[in-house]
């Protein structure tokens, strides 16, 4: 399974959300496990915050009523527990209710102002986790990672979501090693892991182990630039990523050129018999036409690849050479992918 295919599957799975996903909550044997905060502890912490914030008694009673049926509450998944806690906080704090309404409709990238009683760790951490979950599901990885990296899995009701969404953000932001750490904690040291988290995490684990150089890295960089442009971003981080794409392509092409030269040198040393075979009439001209752009057979192929727009900082001659090298060394769809990528970026910048 290629890196790009895995990435697409992972992103599609992250966006999906099923509240009834209780299957596989304890499907794996874990050690030194992180798990859902006990219901009694959660209720005590919630009641403490309601008292601390001097919430009206009637409103406080309404918020705590959501936890009155112990059997029902104890059967909730960690995700459902987080949602119910946020609903309780929303009853007592209008700003949380506004955030919830926003996340259930168009969403918002702005976080709450954690001042006064909102600075309490119990309140702040869970509202932050809830908001970061929405941001991750909608591909705002830069904003979400700042929130998720500040959280301690021991202090939230749903550590599985923390590890999972943080791993997604880190992987999409090309921090594969850090993402791998989160995936390990999720798969091997966490209870109440939804089955879909576990399935997607296994795919992310495979993707995180892919080499961070070469073709896979170029694909990741291109995907990240496209994501940022899709979200309407055109700031310095986008420009930086675009520069990284060009640099990665330059390095890749240089390595391909060196490899081609070595292969040519090896072929030249294999004896006069092979040399004569390589120099049969028509064959040498076709090869030179493909590489140097002469009026031979290769010229027709080059014209078929002629498309509007340049590849980053490459001039026409370098672009032609790059296209030919990529066509020889990589799958056919990779050349098309680069062309579509450069055209789309050019259109979005008009």
PDB file of C-alpha atoms in Angstrom, residues 200-324:
ATOM      1  CA  UNK A 200      -6.428   3.555  11.506  1.00  0.00           C
ATOM      2  CA  UNK A 201      -3.493   3.647  13.940  1.00  0.00           C
ATOM      3  CA  UNK A 202      -2.127   0.445  12.402  1.00  0.00           C
ATOM      4  CA  UNK A 203      -2.174   2.136   8.988  1.00  0.00           C
ATOM      5  CA  UNK A 204      -0.561   5.270  10.413  1.00  0.00           C
ATOM      6  CA  UNK A 205       2.117   3.097  12.006  1.00  0.00           C
ATOM      7  CA  UNK A 206       2.949   1.720   8.564  1.00  0.00           C
ATOM      8  CA  UNK A 207       3.026   5.209   7.070  1.00  0.00           C
ATOM      9  CA  UNK A 208       5.211   6.583   9.877  1.00  0.00           C
ATOM     10  CA  UNK A 209       7.840   3.948   9.111  1.00  0.00           C
ATOM     11  CA  UNK A 210       8.148   4.987   5.456  1.00  0.00           C
ATOM     12  CA  UNK A 211      11.434   6.696   4.623  1.00  0.00           C
ATOM     13  CA  UNK A 212      11.431  10.454   5.183  1.00  0.00           C
ATOM     14  CA  UNK A 213      13.356  11.072   1.965  1.00  0.00           C
ATOM     15  CA  UNK A 214      12.822  10.439  -1.702  1.00  0.00           C
ATOM     16  CA  UNK A 215       9.527   9.933  -3.484  1.00  0.00           C
ATOM     17  CA  UNK A 216       7.449   9.387  -0.338  1.00  0.00           C
ATOM     18  CA  UNK A 217       8.650  12.631   1.211  1.00  0.00           C
ATOM     19  CA  UNK A 218       7.879  14.586  -1.955  1.00  0.00           C
ATOM     20  CA  UNK A 219       4.349  13.166  -1.910  1.00  0.00           C
ATOM     21  CA  UNK A 220       3.918  14.167   1.752  1.00  0.00           C
ATOM     22  CA  UNK A 221       5.145  17.703   1.129  1.00  0.00           C
ATOM     23  CA  UNK A 222       2.883  18.118  -1.887  1.00  0.00           C
ATOM     24  CA  UNK A 223      -0.081  16.849   0.121  1.00  0.00           C
ATOM     25  CA  UNK A 224       0.613  19.284   2.960  1.00  0.00           C
ATOM     26  CA  UNK A 225       0.864  22.262   0.602  1.00  0.00           C
ATOM     27  CA  UNK A 226      -2.380  21.253  -1.089  1.00  0.00           C
ATOM     28  CA  UNK A 227      -4.127  20.909   2.291  1.00  0.00           C
ATOM     29  CA  UNK A 228      -3.053  24.384   3.361  1.00  0.00           C
ATOM     30  CA  UNK A 229      -4.233  25.900   0.087  1.00  0.00           C
ATOM     31  CA  UNK A 230      -7.549  24.050   0.360  1.00  0.00           C
ATOM     32  CA  UNK A 231      -8.018  25.688   3.768  1.00  0.00           C
ATOM     33  CA  UNK A 232      -7.398  29.115   2.260  1.00  0.00           C
ATOM     34  CA  UNK A 233      -3.907  29.589   3.655  1.00  0.00           C
ATOM     35  CA  UNK A 234      -1.150  31.385   1.753  1.00  0.00           C
ATOM     36  CA  UNK A 235       1.140  32.501   4.572  1.00  0.00           C
ATOM     37  CA  UNK A 236       4.831  31.904   5.256  1.00  0.00           C
ATOM     38  CA  UNK A 237       4.410  28.231   6.286  1.00  0.00           C
ATOM     39  CA  UNK A 238       2.842  27.552   2.890  1.00  0.00           C
ATOM     40  CA  UNK A 239       5.706  29.283   1.094  1.00  0.00           C
ATOM     41  CA  UNK A 240       8.167  27.291   3.190  1.00  0.00           C
ATOM     42  CA  UNK A 241       6.491  24.016   2.261  1.00  0.00           C
ATOM     43  CA  UNK A 242       6.531  24.967  -1.420  1.00  0.00           C
ATOM     44  CA  UNK A 243      10.260  25.663  -1.189  1.00  0.00           C
ATOM     45  CA  UNK A 244      10.712  22.271   0.465  1.00  0.00           C
ATOM     46  CA  UNK A 245       8.863  20.598  -2.413  1.00  0.00           C
ATOM     47  CA  UNK A 246      11.188  22.218  -4.961  1.00  0.00           C
ATOM     48  CA  UNK A 247      14.274  21.324  -2.892  1.00  0.00           C
ATOM     49  CA  UNK A 248      13.112  17.727  -2.477  1.00  0.00           C
ATOM     50  CA  UNK A 249      12.466  17.412  -6.208  1.00  0.00           C
ATOM     51  CA  UNK A 250      15.886  18.895  -6.988  1.00  0.00           C
ATOM     52  CA  UNK A 251      17.548  16.384  -4.666  1.00  0.00           C
ATOM     53  CA  UNK A 252      15.529  13.529  -6.094  1.00  0.00           C
ATOM     54  CA  UNK A 253      16.402  14.471  -9.660  1.00  0.00           C
ATOM     55  CA  UNK A 254      20.073  14.823  -8.780  1.00  0.00           C
ATOM     56  CA  UNK A 255      20.106  11.349  -7.234  1.00  0.00           C
ATOM     57  CA  UNK A 256      18.337   9.937 -10.275  1.00  0.00           C
ATOM     58  CA  UNK A 257      20.869  11.590 -12.598  1.00  0.00           C
ATOM     59  CA  UNK A 258      23.768  10.146 -10.594  1.00  0.00           C
ATOM     60  CA  UNK A 259      22.185   6.711 -10.662  1.00  0.00           C
ATOM     61  CA  UNK A 260      21.686   6.945 -14.408  1.00  0.00           C
ATOM     62  CA  UNK A 261      25.328   7.935 -14.915  1.00  0.00           C
ATOM     63  CA  UNK A 262      26.505   4.972 -12.825  1.00  0.00           C
ATOM     64  CA  UNK A 263      24.316   2.611 -14.823  1.00  0.00           C
ATOM     65  CA  UNK A 264      25.695   4.050 -18.052  1.00  0.00           C
ATOM     66  CA  UNK A 265      29.269   3.638 -16.844  1.00  0.00           C
ATOM     67  CA  UNK A 266      28.557   0.058 -15.834  1.00  0.00           C
ATOM     68  CA  UNK A 267      27.011  -0.643 -19.224  1.00  0.00           C
ATOM     69  CA  UNK A 268      30.036   0.853 -21.007  1.00  0.00           C
ATOM     70  CA  UNK A 269      32.334  -1.532 -19.152  1.00  0.00           C
ATOM     71  CA  UNK A 270      30.455  -4.717 -20.013  1.00  0.00           C
ATOM     72  CA  UNK A 271      32.373  -5.383 -23.209  1.00  0.00           C
ATOM     73  CA  UNK A 272      32.330  -4.482 -26.831  1.00  0.00           C
ATOM     74  CA  UNK A 273      29.598  -6.989 -27.591  1.00  0.00           C
ATOM     75  CA  UNK A 274      27.038  -5.258 -25.416  1.00  0.00           C
ATOM     76  CA  UNK A 275      28.277  -1.871 -26.603  1.00  0.00           C
ATOM     77  CA  UNK A 276      27.640  -2.838 -30.218  1.00  0.00           C
ATOM     78  CA  UNK A 277      24.176  -4.051 -29.291  1.00  0.00           C
ATOM     79  CA  UNK A 278      23.397  -0.742 -27.604  1.00  0.00           C
ATOM     80  CA  UNK A 279      24.604   1.192 -30.659  1.00  0.00           C
ATOM     81  CA  UNK A 280      22.356  -0.555 -33.200  1.00  0.00           C
ATOM     82  CA  UNK A 281      20.861   1.855 -35.763  1.00  0.00           C
ATOM     83  CA  UNK A 282      17.895   3.822 -34.446  1.00  0.00           C
ATOM     84  CA  UNK A 283      18.296   2.834 -30.806  1.00  0.00           C
ATOM     85  CA  UNK A 284      21.014   5.334 -29.911  1.00  0.00           C
ATOM     86  CA  UNK A 285      19.174   8.140 -31.696  1.00  0.00           C
ATOM     87  CA  UNK A 286      15.986   7.408 -29.793  1.00  0.00           C
ATOM     88  CA  UNK A 287      17.821   7.515 -26.482  1.00  0.00           C
ATOM     89  CA  UNK A 288      19.554  10.762 -27.311  1.00  0.00           C
ATOM     90  CA  UNK A 289      16.295  12.258 -28.529  1.00  0.00           C
ATOM     91  CA  UNK A 290      14.622  11.400 -25.228  1.00  0.00           C
ATOM     92  CA  UNK A 291      17.333  12.914 -23.069  1.00  0.00           C
ATOM     93  CA  UNK A 292      18.718  15.771 -25.135  1.00  0.00           C
ATOM     94  CA  UNK A 293      15.552  16.797 -26.939  1.00  0.00           C
ATOM     95  CA  UNK A 294      16.796  16.139 -30.522  1.00  0.00           C
ATOM     96  CA  UNK A 295      14.379  15.567 -33.391  1.00  0.00           C
ATOM     97  CA  UNK A 296      14.293  11.823 -32.849  1.00  0.00           C
ATOM     98  CA  UNK A 297      11.650   9.467 -31.520  1.00  0.00           C
ATOM     99  CA  UNK A 298      11.928  10.824 -27.966  1.00  0.00           C
ATOM    100  CA  UNK A 299      10.856  14.284 -29.137  1.00  0.00           C
ATOM    101  CA  UNK A 300       7.287  13.104 -29.748  1.00  0.00           C
ATOM    102  CA  UNK A 301       7.052  11.756 -26.204  1.00  0.00           C
ATOM    103  CA  UNK A 302       8.314  15.044 -24.790  1.00  0.00           C
ATOM    104  CA  UNK A 303       5.613  16.995 -26.652  1.00  0.00           C
ATOM    105  CA  UNK A 304       2.927  14.774 -25.188  1.00  0.00           C
ATOM    106  CA  UNK A 305       4.057  15.891 -21.735  1.00  0.00           C
ATOM    107  CA  UNK A 306       4.103  19.586 -22.634  1.00  0.00           C
ATOM    108  CA  UNK A 307       1.702  21.352 -20.215  1.00  0.00           C
ATOM    109  CA  UNK A 308       1.191  24.932 -19.088  1.00  0.00           C
ATOM    110  CA  UNK A 309       3.105  26.168 -16.068  1.00  0.00           C
ATOM    111  CA  UNK A 310       6.627  25.545 -14.827  1.00  0.00           C
ATOM    112  CA  UNK A 311       7.847  23.263 -12.088  1.00  0.00           C
ATOM    113  CA  UNK A 312       8.854  25.602  -9.317  1.00  0.00           C
ATOM    114  CA  UNK A 313      12.214  27.209 -10.152  1.00  0.00           C
ATOM    115  CA  UNK A 314      13.046  24.864 -13.065  1.00  0.00           C
ATOM    116  CA  UNK A 315      13.564  26.383 -16.523  1.00  0.00           C
ATOM    117  CA  UNK A 316      12.140  24.719 -19.630  1.00  0.00           C
ATOM    118  CA  UNK A 317      15.277  22.715 -20.399  1.00  0.00           C
ATOM    119  CA  UNK A 318      15.607  21.457 -16.821  1.00  0.00           C
ATOM    120  CA  UNK A 319      11.891  20.684 -16.685  1.00  0.00           C
ATOM    121  CA  UNK A 320      12.090  18.595 -19.856  1.00  0.00           C
ATOM    122  CA  UNK A 321      15.021  16.651 -18.460  1.00  0.00           C
ATOM    123  CA  UNK A 322      13.246  16.177 -15.131  1.00  0.00           C
ATOM    124  CA  UNK A 323      10.124  14.863 -16.841  1.00  0.00           C
ATOM    125  CA  UNK A 324      12.125  12.318 -18.821  1.00  0.00           C
TER     126      UNK A 324
END
